[in-house]
Structure formats: C-alpha cells, structure tokens
Coordinates of C-alpha atoms in Angstrom, one line a residue:
Chain A
X664 CA 22.9 26.8 20.5
X665 CA 23.1 22.6 20.0
X666 CA 25.4 20.7 18.0
X667 CA 24.3 20.4 14.2
X668 CA 24.2 17.0 13.6
X669 CA 22.0 16.4 17.6
X670 CA 19.3 18.3 16.1
X671 CA 19.5 16.5 13.2
X672 CA 19.5 13.6 15.1
X673 CA 16.8 15.2 16.6
X674 CA 14.9 15.5 13.3
X675 CA 15.3 11.8 12.7
X676 CA 13.9 10.4 16.5
X677 CA 11.3 12.3 15.5
X678 CA 10.3 11.5 11.7
X679 CA 7.3 8.6 11.1
X680 CA 9.4 8.8 7.3
X681 CA 12.5 9.5 6.1
X682 CA 13.6 12.4 6.0
X683 CA 15.0 14.9 3.2
X684 CA 17.5 17.3 2.7
X685 CA 15.3 19.5 1.7
X686 CA 13.0 19.4 4.8
X687 CA 15.9 19.3 6.8
X688 CA 17.1 22.9 5.4
X689 CA 14.2 24.5 5.1
X690 CA 14.1 24.3 8.7
X691 CA 17.6 25.0 9.3
X692 CA 17.8 28.5 7.5
X693 CA 21.4 29.0 9.1
X694 CA 23.1 26.2 6.9
X695 CA 23.2 24.9 3.5
X696 CA 23.0 21.2 2.4
X697 CA 27.0 20.6 2.4
X698 CA 27.0 22.0 6.1
X699 CA 23.5 18.8 6.5
X700 CA 25.5 16.3 4.6
X701 CA 28.9 16.2 6.6
X702 CA 26.6 16.3 9.7
X703 CA 24.8 13.9 9.0
X704 CA 27.7 11.4 7.9
X705 CA 29.5 12.2 11.5
X706 CA 26.4 11.2 12.8
X707 CA 26.9 7.7 10.3
X708 CA 29.8 7.0 11.7
X709 CA 29.5 7.6 15.5
X710 CA 26.3 5.2 14.9
X711 CA 28.5 2.8 13.0
X712 CA 31.7 3.3 15.8
X713 CA 29.1 2.3 18.1
X714 CA 27.7 -0.2 17.6
X715 CA 24.8 0.0 19.7
X716 CA 21.4 -1.4 18.0
X717 CA 20.5 1.9 15.7
X718 CA 21.9 3.3 12.7
X719 CA 21.3 6.0 10.0
X720 CA 20.6 5.4 7.1
X721 CA 20.0 6.6 3.5
X722 CA 16.7 5.7 2.2
X723 CA 13.8 6.4 -0.5
X724 CA 15.3 9.6 -0.7
X725 CA 15.9 10.5 2.5
X726 CA 17.8 9.7 5.5
X727 CA 16.1 7.6 8.0
X728 CA 16.7 6.0 12.1
X729 CA 16.3 1.9 11.7
X730 CA 17.5 -1.0 14.0
X731 CA 19.7 -3.3 13.2
X732 CA 19.7 -6.6 11.6
X733 CA 20.5 -8.9 14.3
X734 CA 18.6 -7.8 16.3
X735 CA 15.3 -8.2 14.7
X736 CA 14.6 -12.1 16.0
X737 CA 14.8 -9.5 19.7
X738 CA 12.2 -6.9 18.9
X739 CA 9.8 -9.3 17.1
X740 CA 10.0 -10.4 21.2
X741 CA 8.7 -7.1 22.5
X742 CA 5.9 -5.8 19.5
X743 CA 3.3 -7.5 17.4
X744 CA 4.6 -7.5 13.4
X745 CA 2.1 -8.1 11.0
X746 CA 3.8 -10.9 8.5
X747 CA 4.9 -8.0 5.8
X748 CA 7.0 -11.9 3.6
X749 CA 5.2 -11.3 0.3
X750 CA 4.2 -15.0 -1.4
X751 CA 7.0 -16.1 -4.0
X752 CA 4.7 -15.1 -6.7
X753 CA 3.8 -10.8 -5.3
X754 CA 7.6 -10.7 -5.7
X755 CA 7.7 -12.0 -9.2
X756 CA 5.0 -9.5 -9.9
X757 CA 6.9 -6.8 -7.6
X758 CA 10.1 -7.0 -9.4
X759 CA 8.6 -7.0 -12.7
X760 CA 7.1 -4.2 -11.7
X761 CA 10.0 -2.5 -9.6
X762 CA 12.2 -3.0 -13.4
X763 CA 9.6 -2.0 -16.1
X764 CA 7.7 0.0 -14.9
X765 CA 5.4 2.0 -15.9
X766 CA 3.6 -0.8 -17.0
X767 CA 0.3 -3.1 -18.1
X768 CA -1.4 -5.4 -16.6
X769 CA -0.9 -7.1 -20.2
X770 CA 2.6 -7.3 -19.4
X771 CA 2.9 -8.0 -16.6
X772 CA 0.5 -11.2 -17.1
X773 CA 2.4 -11.6 -20.0
X774 CA 5.9 -11.8 -18.7
X775 CA 4.4 -14.8 -15.6
X776 CA 2.4 -16.3 -17.9
X777 CA -0.6 -16.1 -15.7
X778 CA -2.7 -13.7 -14.5
X779 CA -2.6 -11.6 -11.7
X780 CA -4.5 -9.4 -11.6
X781 CA -5.8 -10.0 -7.2
X782 CA -2.1 -10.4 -6.5
X783 CA -1.8 -6.2 -8.5
X784 CA -4.7 -5.4 -6.1
X785 CA -3.0 -7.2 -3.6
X786 CA 0.1 -4.7 -3.3
X787 CA -1.8 -1.5 -4.8
X788 CA -3.0 -2.1 -0.7
X789 CA -0.5 -2.5 -0.1
X790 CA 0.1 0.2 -0.9
X791 CA 3.9 -1.0 -3.0
X792 CA 2.6 0.3 -6.2
X793 CA 0.9 2.8 -7.4
X794 CA -1.7 3.6 -10.2
X795 CA 0.6 6.1 -13.1
X796 CA -2.3 7.7 -15.0
X797 CA -2.9 5.3 -18.4
X798 CA -1.6 4.4 -21.6
X799 CA -2.6 5.4 -24.8
X800 CA -3.1 2.8 -26.8
X801 CA -7.2 1.5 -27.7
X802 CA -8.0 0.8 -24.1
X803 CA -6.8 3.2 -22.5
X804 CA -5.5 0.7 -20.0
X805 CA -3.8 1.9 -15.8
X806 CA -0.2 2.0 -15.7
X807 CA 1.8 0.3 -12.2
X808 CA 4.9 2.0 -10.3
X809 CA 6.3 1.5 -7.1
X810 CA 5.9 3.8 -4.1
X811 CA 8.1 5.5 -1.9
X812 CA 6.4 2.9 0.5
X813 CA 8.0 0.1 -1.3
X814 CA 11.7 1.7 -1.4
X815 CA 11.2 2.6 2.0
X816 CA 10.5 -1.6 3.0
X817 CA 13.0 -3.3 0.8
X818 CA 15.7 0.3 2.4
X819 CA 16.0 1.6 -1.1
X820 CA 18.0 4.8 -1.6
X821 CA 16.1 5.4 -5.1
X822 CA 14.5 3.8 -7.7
X823 CA 18.5 3.3 -9.9
X824 CA 19.1 1.7 -5.9
X825 CA 18.0 -1.7 -8.1
X826 CA 20.5 -4.3 -8.2
X827 CA 21.1 -5.0 -11.9
X828 CA 18.6 -7.8 -12.8
X829 CA 21.1 -10.7 -13.3
X830 CA 22.8 -11.3 -16.8
X831 CA 20.8 -12.8 -19.0
X832 CA 23.8 -14.9 -20.4
X833 CA 23.9 -15.7 -16.9
X834 CA 20.4 -17.4 -16.9
X835 CA 21.4 -20.3 -18.7
X836 CA 21.5 -22.3 -15.9
X837 CA 18.6 -21.5 -14.2
X838 CA 19.4 -21.3 -10.1
X839 CA 15.1 -21.7 -9.2
X840 CA 13.7 -22.7 -6.2
X841 CA 11.0 -25.3 -7.8
X842 CA 8.9 -26.7 -5.9
X843 CA 9.5 -30.4 -4.5
Chain B
X440 CA -19.0 -34.1 -4.8
X441 CA -17.3 -36.7 -4.0
X442 CA -15.0 -36.1 -6.4
X443 CA -14.7 -31.8 -5.4
X444 CA -12.8 -33.5 -2.3
X445 CA -9.6 -35.1 -4.0
X446 CA -9.4 -31.9 -6.7
X447 CA -6.1 -30.3 -6.6
X448 CA -5.4 -26.4 -7.6
X449 CA -3.0 -26.6 -10.3
X450 CA -1.8 -23.2 -9.2
X451 CA -0.9 -24.3 -6.0
X452 CA 1.3 -26.4 -7.7
X453 CA 2.6 -24.8 -10.5
X454 CA 1.4 -21.5 -10.7
X455 CA 1.0 -20.6 -14.4
X456 CA 2.8 -23.1 -17.7
X457 CA 6.0 -20.9 -16.9
X458 CA 6.8 -21.5 -14.6
X459 CA 6.3 -26.1 -15.0
X460 CA 8.8 -25.0 -18.0
X461 CA 11.2 -23.7 -15.8
X462 CA 11.0 -27.2 -13.7
X463 CA 11.0 -29.0 -16.4
X464 CA 14.0 -27.9 -17.6
X465 CA 15.6 -27.7 -15.2
X466 CA 14.2 -30.8 -13.4
X467 CA 15.9 -32.3 -17.0
X468 CA 19.1 -30.1 -16.7
X469 CA 18.5 -28.7 -20.1
X470 CA 20.3 -26.5 -21.7
X471 CA 18.2 -23.7 -22.3
X472 CA 19.8 -21.8 -25.4
X473 CA 19.3 -25.4 -27.1
X474 CA 16.3 -26.8 -25.5
X475 CA 14.8 -30.8 -26.9
X476 CA 11.8 -29.0 -27.6
X477 CA 10.3 -32.4 -28.5
X478 CA 11.1 -34.4 -24.9
X479 CA 10.8 -31.1 -23.6
X480 CA 7.0 -31.3 -25.1
X481 CA 5.8 -34.6 -24.3
X482 CA 7.0 -34.1 -20.4
X483 CA 4.7 -31.8 -20.4
X484 CA 1.7 -33.4 -22.3
X485 CA 2.3 -36.1 -19.4
X486 CA 2.3 -33.3 -16.5
X487 CA -0.7 -31.9 -18.1
X488 CA -2.7 -35.9 -18.8
X489 CA -1.8 -36.6 -14.8
X490 CA -3.4 -33.8 -13.4
X491 CA -6.2 -34.3 -16.1
X492 CA -6.4 -38.0 -14.5
X493 CA -6.1 -36.6 -11.0
X494 CA -8.8 -34.6 -11.8
X495 CA -7.3 -31.4 -11.9
X496 CA -8.6 -28.3 -13.6
X497 CA -6.1 -27.3 -16.0
X498 CA -6.6 -22.9 -16.2
X499 CA -6.6 -22.2 -20.4
X500 CA -2.9 -20.4 -19.6
X501 CA -1.6 -24.6 -19.5
X502 CA -3.4 -25.4 -22.8
X503 CA -2.2 -22.1 -24.8
X504 CA 1.7 -23.0 -24.0
X505 CA 0.7 -26.6 -24.6
X506 CA -0.6 -25.2 -27.9
X507 CA 2.8 -23.4 -28.5
X508 CA 4.8 -26.3 -27.8
X509 CA 3.4 -28.7 -30.3
X510 CA 4.2 -26.0 -32.9
X511 CA 7.5 -24.8 -32.2
X512 CA 7.6 -28.8 -32.1
X513 CA 6.2 -29.5 -36.0
X514 CA 8.1 -26.7 -37.2
X515 CA 11.0 -27.8 -36.1
X516 CA 10.5 -31.4 -37.8
X517 CA 10.1 -29.0 -41.1
X518 CA 13.0 -29.2 -43.4
X519 CA 16.0 -26.3 -43.0
X520 CA 16.2 -23.8 -45.7
X521 CA 19.8 -23.6 -45.5
X522 CA 19.4 -19.7 -46.4
X523 CA 18.2 -19.3 -43.2
X524 CA 17.5 -15.7 -42.5
X525 CA 14.5 -17.8 -40.5
X526 CA 14.7 -17.5 -36.9
X527 CA 15.0 -21.1 -34.4
X528 CA 11.2 -21.7 -33.6
X529 CA 12.1 -22.5 -30.4
X530 CA 13.2 -18.2 -30.0
X531 CA 9.1 -18.3 -29.5
X532 CA 9.7 -20.1 -26.2
X533 CA 13.6 -19.7 -25.6
X534 CA 12.7 -15.3 -25.1
X535 CA 9.8 -15.4 -22.5
X536 CA 11.7 -18.6 -20.5
X537 CA 14.7 -15.6 -20.1
X538 CA 13.2 -12.9 -18.9
X539 CA 11.1 -14.8 -16.8
X540 CA 14.0 -16.5 -15.2
X541 CA 15.5 -12.9 -15.6
X542 CA 12.3 -11.4 -13.3
X543 CA 12.3 -14.7 -11.1
X544 CA 16.1 -14.0 -10.1
X545 CA 15.5 -10.5 -9.5
X546 CA 12.6 -11.4 -7.3
X547 CA 14.6 -13.1 -5.1
X548 CA 16.8 -10.2 -4.8
X549 CA 14.6 -8.4 -3.7
X550 CA 13.7 -11.1 -0.7
X551 CA 17.3 -10.7 0.4
X552 CA 16.9 -7.4 1.1
X553 CA 16.9 -6.4 4.9
X554 CA 12.8 -5.5 5.0
X555 CA 11.0 -2.5 6.6
X556 CA 9.1 -4.4 10.0
X557 CA 10.5 -7.7 9.0
X558 CA 14.2 -7.4 9.5
X559 CA 14.9 -3.8 10.5
X560 CA 11.7 -1.7 12.1
X561 CA 11.8 2.4 12.6
X562 CA 11.0 3.8 15.9
X563 CA 6.6 3.7 14.8
X564 CA 6.0 0.5 13.9
X565 CA 2.4 0.7 13.9
X566 CA 3.3 2.6 10.7
X567 CA 4.3 -0.4 8.8
X568 CA 1.7 -2.6 9.5
X569 CA -1.0 0.1 8.4
X570 CA 0.6 2.2 5.8
X571 CA -2.8 3.8 6.1
X572 CA -2.6 6.2 3.8
X573 CA 0.6 6.3 2.5
X574 CA 2.4 9.4 0.9
X575 CA 4.1 10.1 -2.2
X576 CA 3.0 13.7 -1.7
X577 CA 2.0 16.0 0.1
X578 CA -1.0 15.0 1.2
X579 CA -0.9 11.5 2.3
X580 CA -3.0 9.6 -0.3
X581 CA -2.4 8.5 -3.4
X582 CA -5.8 7.3 -6.1
X583 CA -5.7 4.1 -5.4
X584 CA -7.2 5.7 -2.2
X585 CA -9.3 8.1 -3.9
X586 CA -11.3 5.0 -6.1
X587 CA -11.5 2.6 -3.3
X588 CA -13.6 5.6 -1.2
X589 CA -15.7 5.9 -4.2
X590 CA -16.3 2.5 -4.6
X591 CA -17.8 2.9 -1.2
X592 CA -20.3 5.1 -2.0
X593 CA -21.6 3.3 -4.7
X594 CA -21.8 0.3 -3.1
X595 CA -23.7 2.2 0.2
X596 CA -25.7 3.5 -3.2
X597 CA -26.5 0.7 -4.3
X598 CA -29.5 0.7 -2.3
X599 CA -30.8 3.7 -4.3
X600 CA -30.5 1.7 -7.7
X601 CA -33.1 -1.0 -7.4
X602 CA -35.1 1.1 -5.2
X603 CA -37.2 1.9 -8.3
X604 CA -38.2 -1.8 -8.8
X605 CA -38.2 -2.0 -5.3
X606 CA -40.0 0.7 -3.7
X607 CA -43.5 2.2 -4.2
X608 CA -43.0 5.1 -5.3
X609 CA -46.9 6.1 -2.7
X610 CA -44.5 4.1 0.4
X611 CA -41.5 5.6 0.0
X612 CA -44.4 8.9 0.3
X613 CA -45.9 7.1 3.2
X614 CA -42.6 7.1 5.4
X615 CA -42.5 11.0 4.3
X616 CA -45.5 11.9 6.0
X617 CA -44.7 9.0 9.2
X618 CA -41.2 9.9 9.3
X619 CA -42.1 14.1 10.1
X620 CA -45.3 12.5 12.4
X621 CA -41.9 10.7 14.2
X622 CA -40.2 13.9 13.8
X623 CA -42.9 16.3 14.9
X624 CA -43.6 13.5 18.2
X625 CA -40.0 13.3 19.0
X626 CA -37.4 16.6 17.7
X627 CA -34.7 13.9 16.2
X628 CA -34.2 10.1 15.0
X629 CA -31.5 8.2 15.1
X630 CA -30.7 6.9 11.6
X631 CA -29.6 3.8 13.1
X632 CA -32.3 2.5 14.5
X633 CA -34.6 3.6 12.1
X634 CA -32.7 1.4 10.2
X635 CA -32.7 -1.5 12.1
X636 CA -36.5 -1.1 13.0
X637 CA -37.2 -2.0 9.4
X638 CA -38.9 -4.8 8.1
X639 CA -36.9 -6.1 5.2
X640 CA -34.4 -4.9 2.6
X641 CA -37.7 -2.4 0.7
X642 CA -38.5 -1.7 3.5
X643 CA -35.2 0.1 4.5
X644 CA -34.7 1.3 1.2
X645 CA -37.9 2.5 1.4
X646 CA -37.2 4.3 4.6
X647 CA -33.3 5.4 3.4
X648 CA -35.3 7.2 0.3
X649 CA -37.5 8.9 1.5
X650 CA -35.2 10.4 4.5
X651 CA -33.4 12.1 1.6
X652 CA -36.2 13.0 -0.2
X653 CA -37.1 15.0 2.7
X654 CA -33.6 16.0 3.1
X655 CA -33.7 17.4 -0.7
X656 CA -37.0 19.2 -0.4
X657 CA -35.2 20.8 2.5
X658 CA -38.1 19.6 5.3
X659 CA -34.8 17.9 7.2
X660 CA -31.4 17.7 8.0
X661 CA -29.0 15.0 8.8
X662 CA -26.1 15.4 11.4
X663 CA -23.5 13.3 11.5
X664 CA -21.2 13.5 14.1
X665 CA -17.6 12.6 14.0
X666 CA -16.9 10.8 17.3
X667 CA -19.5 8.6 16.5
X668 CA -20.9 7.2 13.3
X669 CA -24.6 7.8 14.1
X670 CA -26.9 9.4 12.3
X671 CA -29.9 11.7 13.5
X672 CA -32.4 13.6 11.8
X673 CA -33.4 16.4 11.9
X674 CA -36.6 18.3 10.9
X675 CA -36.4 21.6 9.6
X676 CA -37.8 25.0 10.3
X677 CA -40.1 26.3 8.3
X678 CA -39.0 29.1 6.3
X679 CA -41.8 29.3 3.7
X680 CA -44.7 30.6 5.1
Chain C
X315 CA 25.0 -12.1 21.3
X316 CA 24.5 -8.5 21.2
X317 CA 25.3 -7.1 24.4
X318 CA 22.2 -6.3 26.7
X319 CA 21.9 -2.5 27.0
X320 CA 21.5 -2.9 23.1
X321 CA 18.8 -4.7 23.3
X322 CA 17.3 -2.8 25.3
X323 CA 18.5 -0.2 23.3
X324 CA 16.9 -1.8 20.7
X325 CA 13.0 -2.5 22.9
X326 CA 12.9 1.0 23.7
X327 CA 13.5 2.2 20.5
X328 CA 10.9 0.4 18.8
X329 CA 8.2 1.6 21.5
X330 CA 5.8 3.1 21.1
X331 CA 5.0 3.5 24.6
X332 CA 7.1 3.7 28.2
X333 CA 8.4 -0.1 28.3
X334 CA 8.0 -1.6 32.2
X335 CA 10.3 -4.1 33.9
X336 CA 8.5 -6.9 33.4
X337 CA 7.6 -6.9 29.5
X338 CA 11.5 -6.6 29.1
X339 CA 11.9 -9.2 31.8
X340 CA 9.2 -11.5 29.3
X341 CA 11.4 -11.2 26.0
X342 CA 14.5 -11.9 27.4
X343 CA 14.2 -15.1 29.9
X344 CA 17.5 -15.6 30.4
X345 CA 17.9 -12.5 32.5
X346 CA 16.3 -10.8 36.0
X347 CA 15.9 -8.1 36.9
X348 CA 18.6 -6.5 38.2
X349 CA 21.2 -8.0 34.6
X350 CA 18.0 -5.8 33.0
X351 CA 18.1 -2.8 35.6
X352 CA 21.5 -2.0 35.6
X353 CA 21.8 -2.6 31.5
X354 CA 19.4 0.0 31.4
X355 CA 21.9 2.1 33.9
X356 CA 24.4 1.9 31.9
X357 CA 22.7 2.8 28.9
X358 CA 21.0 5.7 30.0
X359 CA 24.4 6.5 31.8
X360 CA 25.8 7.1 27.9
X361 CA 23.3 8.7 26.5
X362 CA 24.1 11.6 29.7
X363 CA 27.7 11.6 29.0
X364 CA 27.0 11.9 24.8
X365 CA 25.1 14.7 25.5
X366 CA 22.8 14.0 22.3
X367 CA 19.5 14.6 21.6
X368 CA 18.1 11.8 22.6
X369 CA 17.4 10.5 26.7
X370 CA 16.1 7.2 28.5
X371 CA 13.6 8.2 31.4
X372 CA 11.9 6.3 33.7
X373 CA 8.2 7.4 32.9
X374 CA 4.8 6.2 33.9
X375 CA 6.0 3.2 35.4
X376 CA 8.7 2.4 32.3
X377 CA 11.1 3.5 30.3
X378 CA 11.1 5.3 26.8
X379 CA 14.0 7.2 24.4
X380 CA 12.7 10.7 24.2
X381 CA 14.5 13.5 23.0
X382 CA 15.8 16.4 25.4
X383 CA 13.4 19.6 26.0
X384 CA 16.2 21.6 24.9
X385 CA 15.8 20.2 20.8
X386 CA 12.1 20.9 21.6
X387 CA 12.4 24.1 19.7
X388 CA 13.9 22.8 16.5
X389 CA 11.6 20.2 16.1
X390 CA 8.5 21.5 16.6
X391 CA 10.1 23.1 13.3
X392 CA 10.6 19.8 11.1
X393 CA 7.0 18.6 12.9
X394 CA 5.4 21.4 10.7
X395 CA 6.5 20.7 7.9
X396 CA 5.1 17.3 7.5
X397 CA 2.5 15.5 5.3
X398 CA -1.5 15.8 5.5
X399 CA -3.5 13.6 5.2
X400 CA -7.1 13.5 4.3
X401 CA -9.6 12.4 6.4
X402 CA -12.2 9.5 5.0
X403 CA -14.7 12.1 5.3
X404 CA -12.8 14.0 3.4
X405 CA -11.7 11.6 1.0
X406 CA -15.0 9.9 0.3
X407 CA -16.3 14.2 -0.5
X408 CA -13.5 14.7 -2.9
X409 CA -13.5 11.3 -4.9
X410 CA -17.6 12.3 -5.2
X411 CA -17.0 15.5 -6.8
X412 CA -14.2 14.1 -8.5
X413 CA -16.5 11.0 -10.6
X414 CA -19.1 13.7 -10.8
X415 CA -17.8 16.8 -11.3
X416 CA -18.6 19.3 -12.2
X417 CA -21.3 19.1 -8.6
X418 CA -23.1 21.6 -6.6
X419 CA -23.1 20.9 -3.2
X420 CA -26.5 19.6 -2.8
X421 CA -25.5 16.7 -4.8
X422 CA -22.6 15.9 -2.4
X423 CA -24.7 16.2 0.3
X424 CA -27.5 14.0 -1.0
X425 CA -25.2 11.3 -2.2
X426 CA -22.9 11.0 1.3
X427 CA -26.8 12.0 2.7
X428 CA -24.4 14.5 5.1
X429 CA -24.0 18.1 5.3
X430 CA -19.8 18.5 4.3
X431 CA -19.8 22.6 4.4
X432 CA -17.0 22.1 6.4
X433 CA -15.1 19.8 4.7
X434 CA -16.1 21.6 0.8
X435 CA -14.1 24.7 2.8
X436 CA -11.3 22.7 3.3
X437 CA -11.1 21.4 0.2
X438 CA -11.5 24.9 -1.5
X439 CA -8.6 26.6 1.8
X440 CA -6.1 23.2 0.4
X441 CA -6.8 24.2 -3.7
X442 CA -7.8 20.3 -4.1
X443 CA -11.3 21.9 -5.6
X444 CA -12.2 24.9 -6.9
X445 CA -15.7 27.3 -7.5
X446 CA -16.6 26.8 -11.5
X447 CA -18.9 29.5 -10.8
X448 CA -23.0 28.3 -10.7
X449 CA -25.3 26.9 -12.4
X450 CA -29.0 28.1 -13.5
X451 CA -31.5 27.0 -11.9
X452 CA -33.3 28.6 -8.7
X453 CA -31.5 30.4 -5.8
X454 CA -28.2 29.9 -7.7
X455 CA -26.0 27.4 -6.1
X456 CA -22.2 27.2 -6.5
X457 CA -21.2 24.4 -8.2
X458 CA -17.4 22.5 -7.6
X459 CA -14.4 20.7 -9.7
X460 CA -11.6 19.5 -9.3
X461 CA -8.0 21.5 -10.0
X462 CA -5.2 21.0 -11.6
X463 CA -3.0 20.8 -8.2
X464 CA -5.7 17.9 -7.3
X465 CA -4.4 16.0 -10.2
X466 CA -0.6 17.2 -8.9
X467 CA -1.1 15.4 -6.5
X468 CA -2.7 12.2 -7.7
X469 CA -0.2 12.4 -10.2
X470 CA -2.0 13.0 -13.3
X471 CA -2.4 13.7 -16.8
X472 CA -5.8 15.0 -17.0
X473 CA -9.1 14.2 -15.5
X474 CA -9.6 11.4 -18.2
X475 CA -6.6 9.2 -16.6
X476 CA -8.6 9.0 -13.4
X477 CA -9.8 5.6 -13.0
X478 CA -12.7 4.3 -12.9
X479 CA -13.6 2.0 -10.2
X480 CA -14.4 -1.1 -12.6
X481 CA -10.8 -1.0 -13.4
X482 CA -10.2 -2.2 -10.2
X483 CA -12.7 -4.6 -10.4
X484 CA -11.6 -5.5 -13.0
X485 CA -8.4 -7.0 -10.7
X486 CA -10.6 -9.2 -9.1
X487 CA -10.2 -10.6 -5.4
X488 CA -6.6 -9.0 -3.7
X489 CA -4.9 -12.6 -3.3
X490 CA -4.5 -13.5 0.6
X491 CA -0.7 -12.7 0.6
X492 CA 0.3 -16.3 2.6
X493 CA 3.7 -17.0 1.6
X494 CA 5.1 -20.4 4.1

C-alpha cells in the first residue's frame, strides 16, 4: 500500500473543492482523523521545504493544493483569468455582510448610506453571498450571509478566521483611499 | 439634450453621502471625535451646491445627510444645560461614521488577502471563473439558483398572461385544427420552426397556446431532446374510441 | 525570479489539458525550447525520485501532471463522495414544485412545456420532493410537494421562507463590477 500522505496527496490533486477531514476519513476506513491530520502536516512540511510552485493550505473547512502567490503573474500568461477583483463598493458591501452576518439589506444600506440592491445581486450571482432566510419582523425581509465559496476565494479557514476589524479608536485618523 | 452630455454622475465621484463626509473629514484633517460640525456642514453644502451648478443629479441620500448635518449644527447652537445628561448631538453622525470607517478598513483587509483566481490558483481554474451552481451542501445549488430558475419560467410564460388580451379564443381553436392537420400530414412539428414562421407576437402566443391546449387535452405530446434545444410536437394516437 | 522548472510546474498544475512546448515557450520569452525541455526533464526526475502520487508525463503532444495508476482505486473512493449537480431542467422542475405546491405532474408539464416524468422520479429518489397524495379529480393524479430535506438543502426553516422572484427583482439590476 502507498504511504498515507501520498494517498491524501492524490485525493487533494483530483478534488475540485477543499477536501474535509470527514471525507478523507470516510474514504480511508483503516485510519483515524488524528492519523490523517499528521500525514497532512507532513505533506505540508514537505511542500514548504521544497519551495516549489505548489502549497497545501487549510481553507473553507478543508484542505486544498494551490499555487504560491509568487507564481500568479506567470500563471496569468498561460491561462485566461476573468477579472476576479471587486470594486471598492462591492468589497465594502461584502465586508459588511461578512462581519455582520446574518444581515438585512436595510442594515447594509444604513451603514453604507447608499442603495446596495445591485451590488447584493451581483454578489449573489458571483456566489460570494447567499440568502439565508427571512427575518421575523414586519415585511419578513431577506437576510444574507457569506458562502463557503467566499471562504475559498479569500483563503479563509472559516468565518472566524476573518481578521478582527480594526478597533474603532484606531480609526480616529482614518486612512482611507479617498478619490482625488 | 445638450446639457445631458455634461451631466456627471455624482455616484462616480462619491458613491454616497458617507463617502463624501469621510473625504471632507480627511481633507480637512479634523478629529472624528470632535467634528467641527459647522465647518463640515458648510463644506458639505458647498459641495452639493457645486454639484448642482455642474448639472449633477443629486441622489436623495445626499440631501437627507445635508438635513441631518444642519439639524445637528442648529442643536449645537442651543445653550448647553450643565446637568448634561444629554448626548453630544454630533454622536448622531460620529457613530455611523466610525462604523462605516471600520467596515471600509475591513474591506481593505479583505482586499489584501491572496485571492483565488488572482493571486493563487487551483487545479481547475475554470471553476473559479464559473462558480456555476456551487455548493453549500451536498447538492450544488443554492436558493438563489432556485429563484432564478423560477423567474426564467415566469418570464417565458408572460406571453401566457397577456394572451387573454391579445388572442382571440376562436383563433386558438383554429390554430389547433390547423396544427392537427399539419401533424397528420408530417408526423411531427418542430416547435422552434412553428414559432419562427409565426407572423408577429400575437401569432406566436396563439400557436403556443394551441400547443399547450393540445397537450393538455392529450391530443399531442411534446418531447425535448436532451442534447439539443429542439422541441418536437407529436400527435397522440387516439386511444378513446 | 522563481526557478524555471517550478514556473513550468505551476503551468502544468493549472492546465486542464496537456500543455504543448509551444504554449510554454510563448509564455516564457526569455528562454528557448531546449531550456524548457531540460527543465521539464529535471522536474520529471524529481517527481520520479520522490515516488509520490503525482507524475509528469508526455501525452497527446504535450505535458501533463497526473496521478500514478497505483492510486486509481483510492481516488475512486473519494470521487464517489463528491457533490452532485442538479441539471437546469431538474432545477426548473424543482422550482415549479417548490413555488406551486401541491402540484400535479400535468400542471408541471403544462408550465415547462415538456415531459417531466424522468426528472420527477430523480427528484423523488433524491428525497427533494415527495408524493403528497392524490387529487380527487378524474384519474386521481398524484400530487407532489417538497420535503423537509429540501428545506435543509436550501437552508430554509419553513417553505414560507422561500424567497419570491419579486425579492430578487426588488434588488434591481446587478451592477457591472469593473474595478479600475
């Protein structure tokens, strides 16, 4: 039988999505979660020492092989990438939803001070946010939350992995990019 | 029309009143905890005036904020009672500003992360550019996909609704007879061709309704092949004697 | 600049098809075909020596990273457990049932304009819909409704939480998000 870490490597290599420990365990009945975690750590160390173009990261509740960011500019020469970047307004809306979820549209607009319907719809289309349900208040407005895909895109292990927003007292002298 | 050419969208400059306020506070290097409300209000109104003179459409949000600022300014002018249980009127603007700045900072932090498809890549990059129906669960759809599917159906059916107005009931019946004859003659009909040959919207609707009615009455059935979008209409064998 | 062989590795990692020498050359103007071939050979040797789950092969006029055949049986185990997609037709049928339930098959087919027997069976198999009973009209046709599992999958507490198309159109048009 091949080494456990290489079996796991083959799993990660063929998976389109971050692979959870539970899924790996279900496919490997002879081992336990602890054994899998150790093998993944050893694989990760090997990739880190090698300093090649591939690394193993923990993301969106699972594990995934990805390229190192130093190779991004090279990779873009070989594959077409559609613009993934978000406008400042979309990023702001996404940040509000990420930090305040579950949240209603009216609360988002209260914070941003502008209509956000079109941006919410674009974020829904891009699967960065989802409709979580309705709030039990008059009008039963929809409430929104971020998706697992959001975690994947921003390389977050889970939503608690988001950096704590800067302390309000630090913001007295705001450093924001204002238009010229 | 001519003036439209020179119209500038205010949103392109400042997306909303909060954006404008942040800009003014930063530009004038004021302490956010001690906003010189009179000065900021004046600058804010100057800006709105300038925009008006430039023929810019000013969104209602900007005027609401202007009213709020003026109201705070006038409350600041009232004599302060020294038993001051009263909150600083400026809190009404300081608190939301701080929250907004906090979220703006959070957005910048998000932006600094290595983004999939921009800084880092997985083995199937097509997945990034087309998240398609992505999973939060075992089945790879979310509720938004479901609504969109339903919305598509409704949009496609809207002809069904206008039909009562547009179409004459007799002509549906006529069209059914016509279609039955055609079907007997040819064995099958391609839906897209029927629609393509129709003269005008009313005709399309009548044809569509006639087909629906025939299917409903079990006089015909419709088959859509998986590999193409072609919808084919067949006549049913008459089973009831 | 990273090592050439690792740049090539990143190219191979993200390419869904075998990569030709010409394509690699076009992305690396500072080098020639000979240099690329040598770097690929050195990468191949490294993979062979390592004896992990991945190897570099020449195939269909190009180069590709693949898993070694010894891992095929393991990989099958992990692929079986991955998520399934619903086809657009299935999604439409499910949407009609969700919004119009309880509903007869003939009504679904009336709305969709096509035969739905196969899709209904699949949705029944996957426990997304259930038979609620029979309608007391001639022929006593079966009537369908969504299941509790459906609510779970879509994260709904109650079928009343189902957003209406109006909720989405209220958001307005999605903004075209073109930063810079």
